[in-house]
């Protein structure tokens, strides 16, 4: 079974635009759980332009599904996740001012850093996932850090999907197989949508989890949040 983790950063962005607590982030997360999603994802950034540190603590106290926190493993980020102890931490190589994640880790030059970080999280009984592209050698190196999973950066798939779905998904099939052979779980995320998710899920083996935020929240503007979550879950049951 492939689970759906909903990234609620955009809900926080909307709330922050007015400086009040509308929409209520925790209440929305609880609704998303109630609508059937199996996880909640947040990506707190140093400038707190969407998810705030206080949100992370509030969510941890209330949500009952998997809690996934994404971020660059700065000392401040590591202190936060070691205190909160979510189900999973996804390590991304973003610069502090990045608008969104735009590439996976080049593992080799960051091997010592990633290995040390994974070990600290493992000692706290937190599952780890390293954000990577589809290069199979890089994925095998990621396995050497001791991480539990990798998350495949799927924007290249989304960009090519409309033109050639088979060509778009081929590197991800190979990457998932390489990860599985190396003993890793496989997550995926970035620009997955109602347009391309079902095909991705049908083709890519060993897929444990997808993390989807921007497209899902955009769809919810037209369909409503409950119906949108329902439709994304349906893509993962095919």
PDB file of C-alpha atoms in Angstrom:
ATOM      1  CA  UNK A   1       0.000   0.000   0.000  1.00  0.00           C
ATOM      2  CA  UNK A   2       1.243   3.477  -0.895  1.00  0.00           C
ATOM      3  CA  UNK A   3       0.273   6.091   1.679  1.00  0.00           C
ATOM      4  CA  UNK A   4      -0.595   9.744   1.104  1.00  0.00           C
ATOM      5  CA  UNK A   5       1.087  12.395   3.226  1.00  0.00           C
ATOM      6  CA  UNK A   6      -0.371  15.858   2.670  1.00  0.00           C
ATOM      7  CA  UNK A   7       2.031  18.790   2.851  1.00  0.00           C
ATOM      8  CA  UNK A   8       0.183  21.649   4.560  1.00  0.00           C
ATOM      9  CA  UNK A   9       2.733  24.427   3.990  1.00  0.00           C
ATOM     10  CA  UNK A  10       0.329  26.265   1.673  1.00  0.00           C
ATOM     11  CA  UNK A  11      -2.352  26.290   4.364  1.00  0.00           C
ATOM     12  CA  UNK A  12       0.133  28.052   6.633  1.00  0.00           C
ATOM     13  CA  UNK A  13       1.021  30.503   3.850  1.00  0.00           C
ATOM     14  CA  UNK A  14      -2.638  31.480   3.526  1.00  0.00           C
ATOM     15  CA  UNK A  15      -3.013  31.863   7.284  1.00  0.00           C
ATOM     16  CA  UNK A  16       0.098  34.011   7.561  1.00  0.00           C
ATOM     17  CA  UNK A  17      -1.151  36.414   4.884  1.00  0.00           C
ATOM     18  CA  UNK A  18      -3.593  37.951   7.384  1.00  0.00           C
ATOM     19  CA  UNK A  19      -1.620  37.504  10.589  1.00  0.00           C
ATOM     20  CA  UNK A  20      -4.443  35.651  12.315  1.00  0.00           C
ATOM     21  CA  UNK A  21      -5.344  31.991  12.749  1.00  0.00           C
ATOM     22  CA  UNK A  22      -7.590  31.558   9.713  1.00  0.00           C
ATOM     23  CA  UNK A  23      -7.416  28.954   8.365  1.00  0.00           C
ATOM     24  CA  UNK A  24      -6.575  27.059  11.526  1.00  0.00           C
ATOM     25  CA  UNK A  25      -3.588  24.871  10.632  1.00  0.00           C
ATOM     26  CA  UNK A  26      -4.160  22.204  13.274  1.00  0.00           C
ATOM     27  CA  UNK A  27      -7.880  21.950  12.530  1.00  0.00           C
ATOM     28  CA  UNK A  28      -7.132  21.589   8.821  1.00  0.00           C
ATOM     29  CA  UNK A  29      -4.573  18.863   9.500  1.00  0.00           C
ATOM     30  CA  UNK A  30      -7.100  16.989  11.614  1.00  0.00           C
ATOM     31  CA  UNK A  31      -9.670  17.287   8.829  1.00  0.00           C
ATOM     32  CA  UNK A  32      -7.159  15.933   6.321  1.00  0.00           C
ATOM     33  CA  UNK A  33      -6.602  12.943   8.592  1.00  0.00           C
ATOM     34  CA  UNK A  34     -10.358  12.498   8.947  1.00  0.00           C
ATOM     35  CA  UNK A  35     -10.732  12.563   5.161  1.00  0.00           C
ATOM     36  CA  UNK A  36      -8.396   9.547   4.934  1.00  0.00           C
ATOM     37  CA  UNK A  37      -4.850  10.799   4.382  1.00  0.00           C
ATOM     38  CA  UNK A  38      -2.314   8.668   6.213  1.00  0.00           C
ATOM     39  CA  UNK A  39       0.151  11.423   7.017  1.00  0.00           C
ATOM     40  CA  UNK A  40       0.873  15.125   7.422  1.00  0.00           C
ATOM     41  CA  UNK A  41       4.032  16.746   6.061  1.00  0.00           C
ATOM     42  CA  UNK A  42       5.523  20.122   6.947  1.00  0.00           C
ATOM     43  CA  UNK A  43       8.666  21.847   5.747  1.00  0.00           C
ATOM     44  CA  UNK A  44       9.606  24.590   8.232  1.00  0.00           C
ATOM     45  CA  UNK A  45      12.078  27.101   6.837  1.00  0.00           C
ATOM     46  CA  UNK A  46      14.324  29.471   8.791  1.00  0.00           C
ATOM     47  CA  UNK A  47      12.271  32.559   7.853  1.00  0.00           C
ATOM     48  CA  UNK A  48       9.010  30.869   8.960  1.00  0.00           C
ATOM     49  CA  UNK A  49       7.257  32.174   5.856  1.00  0.00           C
ATOM     50  CA  UNK A  50       4.749  29.338   6.117  1.00  0.00           C
ATOM     51  CA  UNK A  51       5.233  26.704   8.823  1.00  0.00           C
ATOM     52  CA  UNK A  52       6.403  28.170  12.120  1.00  0.00           C
ATOM     53  CA  UNK A  53       8.319  26.335  14.813  1.00  0.00           C
ATOM     54  CA  UNK A  54       5.297  26.739  17.069  1.00  0.00           C
ATOM     55  CA  UNK A  55       3.183  24.972  14.409  1.00  0.00           C
ATOM     56  CA  UNK A  56       5.461  21.959  14.558  1.00  0.00           C
ATOM     57  CA  UNK A  57       4.929  21.632  18.311  1.00  0.00           C
ATOM     58  CA  UNK A  58       1.168  22.169  17.994  1.00  0.00           C
ATOM     59  CA  UNK A  59       0.807  19.588  15.238  1.00  0.00           C
ATOM     60  CA  UNK A  60       2.830  17.010  17.141  1.00  0.00           C
ATOM     61  CA  UNK A  61       0.410  17.236  20.047  1.00  0.00           C
ATOM     62  CA  UNK A  62      -2.678  16.746  17.916  1.00  0.00           C
ATOM     63  CA  UNK A  63      -2.193  14.664  14.804  1.00  0.00           C
ATOM     64  CA  UNK A  64      -2.461  10.896  15.063  1.00  0.00           C
ATOM     65  CA  UNK A  65      -1.221   9.794  11.636  1.00  0.00           C
ATOM     66  CA  UNK A  66       2.366   9.787  10.411  1.00  0.00           C
ATOM     67  CA  UNK A  67       4.131  13.109  10.943  1.00  0.00           C
ATOM     68  CA  UNK A  68       6.847  13.874   8.381  1.00  0.00           C
ATOM     69  CA  UNK A  69       9.091  16.910   8.798  1.00  0.00           C
ATOM     70  CA  UNK A  70      11.193  17.969   5.809  1.00  0.00           C
ATOM     71  CA  UNK A  71      14.130  20.327   5.912  1.00  0.00           C
ATOM     72  CA  UNK A  72      17.797  21.069   5.571  1.00  0.00           C
ATOM     73  CA  UNK A  73      19.594  19.524   8.563  1.00  0.00           C
ATOM     74  CA  UNK A  74      20.926  22.715  10.100  1.00  0.00           C
ATOM     75  CA  UNK A  75      21.678  22.660  13.835  1.00  0.00           C
ATOM     76  CA  UNK A  76      18.397  24.478  14.503  1.00  0.00           C
ATOM     77  CA  UNK A  77      16.406  22.020  12.409  1.00  0.00           C
ATOM     78  CA  UNK A  78      17.996  19.007  14.069  1.00  0.00           C
ATOM     79  CA  UNK A  79      17.320  20.450  17.529  1.00  0.00           C
ATOM     80  CA  UNK A  80      13.667  20.909  16.533  1.00  0.00           C
ATOM     81  CA  UNK A  81      13.103  17.392  15.229  1.00  0.00           C
ATOM     82  CA  UNK A  82      14.991  15.759  18.085  1.00  0.00           C
ATOM     83  CA  UNK A  83      12.663  17.565  20.473  1.00  0.00           C
ATOM     84  CA  UNK A  84       9.459  16.866  18.541  1.00  0.00           C
ATOM     85  CA  UNK A  85      10.385  13.333  17.420  1.00  0.00           C
ATOM     86  CA  UNK A  86       8.157  12.960  14.364  1.00  0.00           C
ATOM     87  CA  UNK A  87       7.601   9.641  12.647  1.00  0.00           C
ATOM     88  CA  UNK A  88       9.930  10.584   9.804  1.00  0.00           C
ATOM     89  CA  UNK A  89      12.451  13.277   8.932  1.00  0.00           C
ATOM     90  CA  UNK A  90      13.156  13.918   5.251  1.00  0.00           C
ATOM     91  CA  UNK A  91      16.540  15.522   4.681  1.00  0.00           C
ATOM     92  CA  UNK A  92      16.626  17.987   1.788  1.00  0.00           C
ATOM     93  CA  UNK A  93      19.597  20.006   0.477  1.00  0.00           C
ATOM     94  CA  UNK A  94      17.748  23.336   0.184  1.00  0.00           C
ATOM     95  CA  UNK A  95      19.420  26.659   0.763  1.00  0.00           C
ATOM     96  CA  UNK A  96      17.715  28.705   3.518  1.00  0.00           C
ATOM     97  CA  UNK A  97      16.165  31.106   0.991  1.00  0.00           C
ATOM     98  CA  UNK A  98      14.993  28.458  -1.506  1.00  0.00           C
ATOM     99  CA  UNK A  99      11.425  28.920  -2.723  1.00  0.00           C
ATOM    100  CA  UNK A 100      10.954  25.161  -2.946  1.00  0.00           C
ATOM    101  CA  UNK A 101      13.059  22.026  -3.232  1.00  0.00           C
ATOM    102  CA  UNK A 102      14.704  21.901  -6.646  1.00  0.00           C
ATOM    103  CA  UNK A 103      17.186  18.999  -6.488  1.00  0.00           C
ATOM    104  CA  UNK A 104      18.161  15.983  -4.466  1.00  0.00           C
ATOM    105  CA  UNK A 105      21.374  15.392  -2.521  1.00  0.00           C
ATOM    106  CA  UNK A 106      24.638  14.646  -4.239  1.00  0.00           C
ATOM    107  CA  UNK A 107      25.476  12.064  -1.619  1.00  0.00           C
ATOM    108  CA  UNK A 108      29.194  11.428  -2.162  1.00  0.00           C
ATOM    109  CA  UNK A 109      30.522  14.878  -1.155  1.00  0.00           C
ATOM    110  CA  UNK A 110      28.032  14.985   1.738  1.00  0.00           C
ATOM    111  CA  UNK A 111      28.529  11.416   2.931  1.00  0.00           C
ATOM    112  CA  UNK A 112      30.005  12.189   6.350  1.00  0.00           C
ATOM    113  CA  UNK A 113      27.457  14.913   7.056  1.00  0.00           C
ATOM    114  CA  UNK A 114      24.491  12.773   6.053  1.00  0.00           C
ATOM    115  CA  UNK A 115      25.779   9.691   7.860  1.00  0.00           C
ATOM    116  CA  UNK A 116      26.255  11.633  11.093  1.00  0.00           C
ATOM    117  CA  UNK A 117      22.814  13.216  10.771  1.00  0.00           C
ATOM    118  CA  UNK A 118      21.078   9.915  10.053  1.00  0.00           C
ATOM    119  CA  UNK A 119      22.787   8.317  13.039  1.00  0.00           C
ATOM    120  CA  UNK A 120      21.620  11.076  15.384  1.00  0.00           C
ATOM    121  CA  UNK A 121      18.038  10.638  14.182  1.00  0.00           C
ATOM    122  CA  UNK A 122      18.259   6.854  14.364  1.00  0.00           C
ATOM    123  CA  UNK A 123      19.372   7.068  17.988  1.00  0.00           C
ATOM    124  CA  UNK A 124      16.203   9.076  18.638  1.00  0.00           C
ATOM    125  CA  UNK A 125      14.126   6.337  16.931  1.00  0.00           C
ATOM    126  CA  UNK A 126      13.141   8.633  14.058  1.00  0.00           C
ATOM    127  CA  UNK A 127      12.821   7.167  10.566  1.00  0.00           C
ATOM    128  CA  UNK A 128      14.944   8.990   8.005  1.00  0.00           C
ATOM    129  CA  UNK A 129      14.524   9.648   4.308  1.00  0.00           C
ATOM    130  CA  UNK A 130      17.064  11.340   2.026  1.00  0.00           C
ATOM    131  CA  UNK A 131      15.780  13.431  -0.888  1.00  0.00           C
ATOM    132  CA  UNK A 132      17.469  12.267  -4.109  1.00  0.00           C
ATOM    133  CA  UNK A 133      17.200  12.209  -7.871  1.00  0.00           C
ATOM    134  CA  UNK A 134      17.096   9.060  -9.963  1.00  0.00           C
ATOM    135  CA  UNK A 135      20.822   8.373 -10.359  1.00  0.00           C
ATOM    136  CA  UNK A 136      21.137   4.775  -9.188  1.00  0.00           C
ATOM    137  CA  UNK A 137      24.762   5.064  -8.059  1.00  0.00           C
ATOM    138  CA  UNK A 138      23.805   8.038  -5.922  1.00  0.00           C
ATOM    139  CA  UNK A 139      20.933   6.048  -4.417  1.00  0.00           C
ATOM    140  CA  UNK A 140      23.269   3.199  -3.522  1.00  0.00           C
ATOM    141  CA  UNK A 141      25.543   5.713  -1.809  1.00  0.00           C
ATOM    142  CA  UNK A 142      22.544   7.037   0.093  1.00  0.00           C
ATOM    143  CA  UNK A 143      21.985   3.531   1.454  1.00  0.00           C
ATOM    144  CA  UNK A 144      25.499   3.617   2.918  1.00  0.00           C
ATOM    145  CA  UNK A 145      24.502   6.520   5.186  1.00  0.00           C
ATOM    146  CA  UNK A 146      22.187   4.191   7.094  1.00  0.00           C
ATOM    147  CA  UNK A 147      19.010   5.986   6.041  1.00  0.00           C
ATOM    148  CA  UNK A 148      15.768   4.048   6.068  1.00  0.00           C
ATOM    149  CA  UNK A 149      14.344   5.496   2.867  1.00  0.00           C
ATOM    150  CA  UNK A 150      14.947   7.809  -0.031  1.00  0.00           C
ATOM    151  CA  UNK A 151      12.425  10.267  -1.431  1.00  0.00           C
ATOM    152  CA  UNK A 152      12.569  10.546  -5.200  1.00  0.00           C
ATOM    153  CA  UNK A 153      12.398  14.119  -6.552  1.00  0.00           C
ATOM    154  CA  UNK A 154       9.609  13.830  -9.101  1.00  0.00           C
ATOM    155  CA  UNK A 155       9.559  17.220 -10.829  1.00  0.00           C
ATOM    156  CA  UNK A 156      11.407  15.820 -13.893  1.00  0.00           C
ATOM    157  CA  UNK A 157       8.679  13.201 -14.190  1.00  0.00           C
ATOM    158  CA  UNK A 158       5.931  15.812 -13.903  1.00  0.00           C
ATOM    159  CA  UNK A 159       7.593  18.069 -16.471  1.00  0.00           C
ATOM    160  CA  UNK A 160       7.862  15.322 -19.101  1.00  0.00           C
ATOM    161  CA  UNK A 161       4.645  13.457 -18.322  1.00  0.00           C
ATOM    162  CA  UNK A 162       2.339  15.276 -20.748  1.00  0.00           C
ATOM    163  CA  UNK A 163       4.718  14.730 -23.658  1.00  0.00           C
ATOM    164  CA  UNK A 164       5.825  11.150 -23.013  1.00  0.00           C
ATOM    165  CA  UNK A 165       4.570   9.378 -19.873  1.00  0.00           C
ATOM    166  CA  UNK A 166       6.550   6.189 -20.469  1.00  0.00           C
ATOM    167  CA  UNK A 167       9.813   8.053 -20.952  1.00  0.00           C
ATOM    168  CA  UNK A 168       9.055  10.272 -17.976  1.00  0.00           C
ATOM    169  CA  UNK A 169       8.540   7.400 -15.564  1.00  0.00           C
ATOM    170  CA  UNK A 170      11.330   5.086 -16.756  1.00  0.00           C
ATOM    171  CA  UNK A 171      14.148   6.577 -14.618  1.00  0.00           C
ATOM    172  CA  UNK A 172      11.934   6.396 -11.544  1.00  0.00           C
ATOM    173  CA  UNK A 173      11.195   2.723 -12.077  1.00  0.00           C
ATOM    174  CA  UNK A 174      14.933   2.047 -12.242  1.00  0.00           C
ATOM    175  CA  UNK A 175      15.581   4.259  -9.216  1.00  0.00           C
ATOM    176  CA  UNK A 176      12.928   2.510  -7.117  1.00  0.00           C
ATOM    177  CA  UNK A 177      14.344  -0.887  -8.011  1.00  0.00           C
ATOM    178  CA  UNK A 178      17.853   0.244  -7.123  1.00  0.00           C
ATOM    179  CA  UNK A 179      16.655   1.614  -3.788  1.00  0.00           C
ATOM    180  CA  UNK A 180      14.789  -1.567  -2.969  1.00  0.00           C
ATOM    181  CA  UNK A 181      17.822  -3.684  -3.881  1.00  0.00           C
ATOM    182  CA  UNK A 182      19.901  -1.560  -1.512  1.00  0.00           C
ATOM    183  CA  UNK A 183      17.450  -2.187   1.312  1.00  0.00           C
ATOM    184  CA  UNK A 184      15.762   1.195   1.214  1.00  0.00           C
ATOM    185  CA  UNK A 185      12.132   2.188   1.335  1.00  0.00           C
ATOM    186  CA  UNK A 186      10.914   4.433  -1.471  1.00  0.00           C
ATOM    187  CA  UNK A 187       9.023   7.705  -1.072  1.00  0.00           C
ATOM    188  CA  UNK A 188       8.305  10.257  -3.796  1.00  0.00           C
ATOM    189  CA  UNK A 189       7.270  13.857  -4.052  1.00  0.00           C
ATOM    190  CA  UNK A 190       7.267  17.167  -5.921  1.00  0.00           C
ATOM    191  CA  UNK A 191       4.722  18.208  -8.538  1.00  0.00           C
ATOM    192  CA  UNK A 192       2.764  14.973  -8.335  1.00  0.00           C
ATOM    193  CA  UNK A 193      -0.870  15.745  -9.122  1.00  0.00           C
ATOM    194  CA  UNK A 194      -4.229  14.279 -10.054  1.00  0.00           C
ATOM    195  CA  UNK A 195      -3.018  14.393 -13.661  1.00  0.00           C
ATOM    196  CA  UNK A 196       0.099  12.263 -13.242  1.00  0.00           C
ATOM    197  CA  UNK A 197      -0.104  10.417  -9.911  1.00  0.00           C
ATOM    198  CA  UNK A 198      -2.114   7.370 -10.961  1.00  0.00           C
ATOM    199  CA  UNK A 199       0.278   6.489 -13.796  1.00  0.00           C
ATOM    200  CA  UNK A 200       3.297   7.008 -11.549  1.00  0.00           C
ATOM    201  CA  UNK A 201       1.810   4.737  -8.929  1.00  0.00           C
ATOM    202  CA  UNK A 202       0.991   2.022 -11.448  1.00  0.00           C
ATOM    203  CA  UNK A 203       4.506   2.010 -12.882  1.00  0.00           C
ATOM    204  CA  UNK A 204       6.878   2.600  -9.973  1.00  0.00           C
ATOM    205  CA  UNK A 205       7.409  -0.453  -7.762  1.00  0.00           C
ATOM    206  CA  UNK A 206       8.025  -0.532  -4.004  1.00  0.00           C
ATOM    207  CA  UNK A 207       6.446   2.899  -3.473  1.00  0.00           C
ATOM    208  CA  UNK A 208       5.767   3.387   0.234  1.00  0.00           C
ATOM    209  CA  UNK A 209       4.633   7.004   0.371  1.00  0.00           C
ATOM    210  CA  UNK A 210       3.944  10.089  -1.688  1.00  0.00           C
ATOM    211  CA  UNK A 211       4.084  13.575  -0.216  1.00  0.00           C
ATOM    212  CA  UNK A 212       1.894  16.102  -2.025  1.00  0.00           C
ATOM    213  CA  UNK A 213       1.109  19.682  -1.132  1.00  0.00           C
ATOM    214  CA  UNK A 214       0.973  22.424  -3.749  1.00  0.00           C
ATOM    215  CA  UNK A 215      -1.096  20.601  -6.376  1.00  0.00           C
ATOM    216  CA  UNK A 216      -3.438  19.107  -3.791  1.00  0.00           C
ATOM    217  CA  UNK A 217      -4.208  22.462  -2.180  1.00  0.00           C
ATOM    218  CA  UNK A 218      -4.720  24.042  -5.614  1.00  0.00           C
ATOM    219  CA  UNK A 219      -7.171  21.280  -6.529  1.00  0.00           C
ATOM    220  CA  UNK A 220      -8.998  21.819  -3.242  1.00  0.00           C
ATOM    221  CA  UNK A 221      -9.849  25.387  -4.278  1.00  0.00           C
ATOM    222  CA  UNK A 222     -12.140  23.894  -6.927  1.00  0.00           C
ATOM    223  CA  UNK A 223     -13.082  20.494  -5.545  1.00  0.00           C
ATOM    224  CA  UNK A 224     -13.082  21.072  -1.809  1.00  0.00           C
ATOM    225  CA  UNK A 225     -10.534  19.532   0.530  1.00  0.00           C
ATOM    226  CA  UNK A 226     -12.453  16.360   1.347  1.00  0.00           C
ATOM    227  CA  UNK A 227     -13.158  15.495  -2.286  1.00  0.00           C
ATOM    228  CA  UNK A 228      -9.580  16.299  -3.256  1.00  0.00           C
ATOM    229  CA  UNK A 229      -8.074  13.993  -0.642  1.00  0.00           C
ATOM    230  CA  UNK A 230     -10.524  11.302  -1.761  1.00  0.00           C
ATOM    231  CA  UNK A 231      -9.388  11.622  -5.374  1.00  0.00           C
ATOM    232  CA  UNK A 232      -5.680  11.483  -4.516  1.00  0.00           C
ATOM    233  CA  UNK A 233      -6.259   8.385  -2.411  1.00  0.00           C
ATOM    234  CA  UNK A 234      -8.111   6.822  -5.341  1.00  0.00           C
ATOM    235  CA  UNK A 235      -5.023   7.334  -7.525  1.00  0.00           C
ATOM    236  CA  UNK A 236      -3.070   5.216  -5.057  1.00  0.00           C
ATOM    237  CA  UNK A 237      -5.547   2.342  -5.039  1.00  0.00           C
ATOM    238  CA  UNK A 238      -5.322   1.571  -8.733  1.00  0.00           C
TER     239      UNK A 238
END
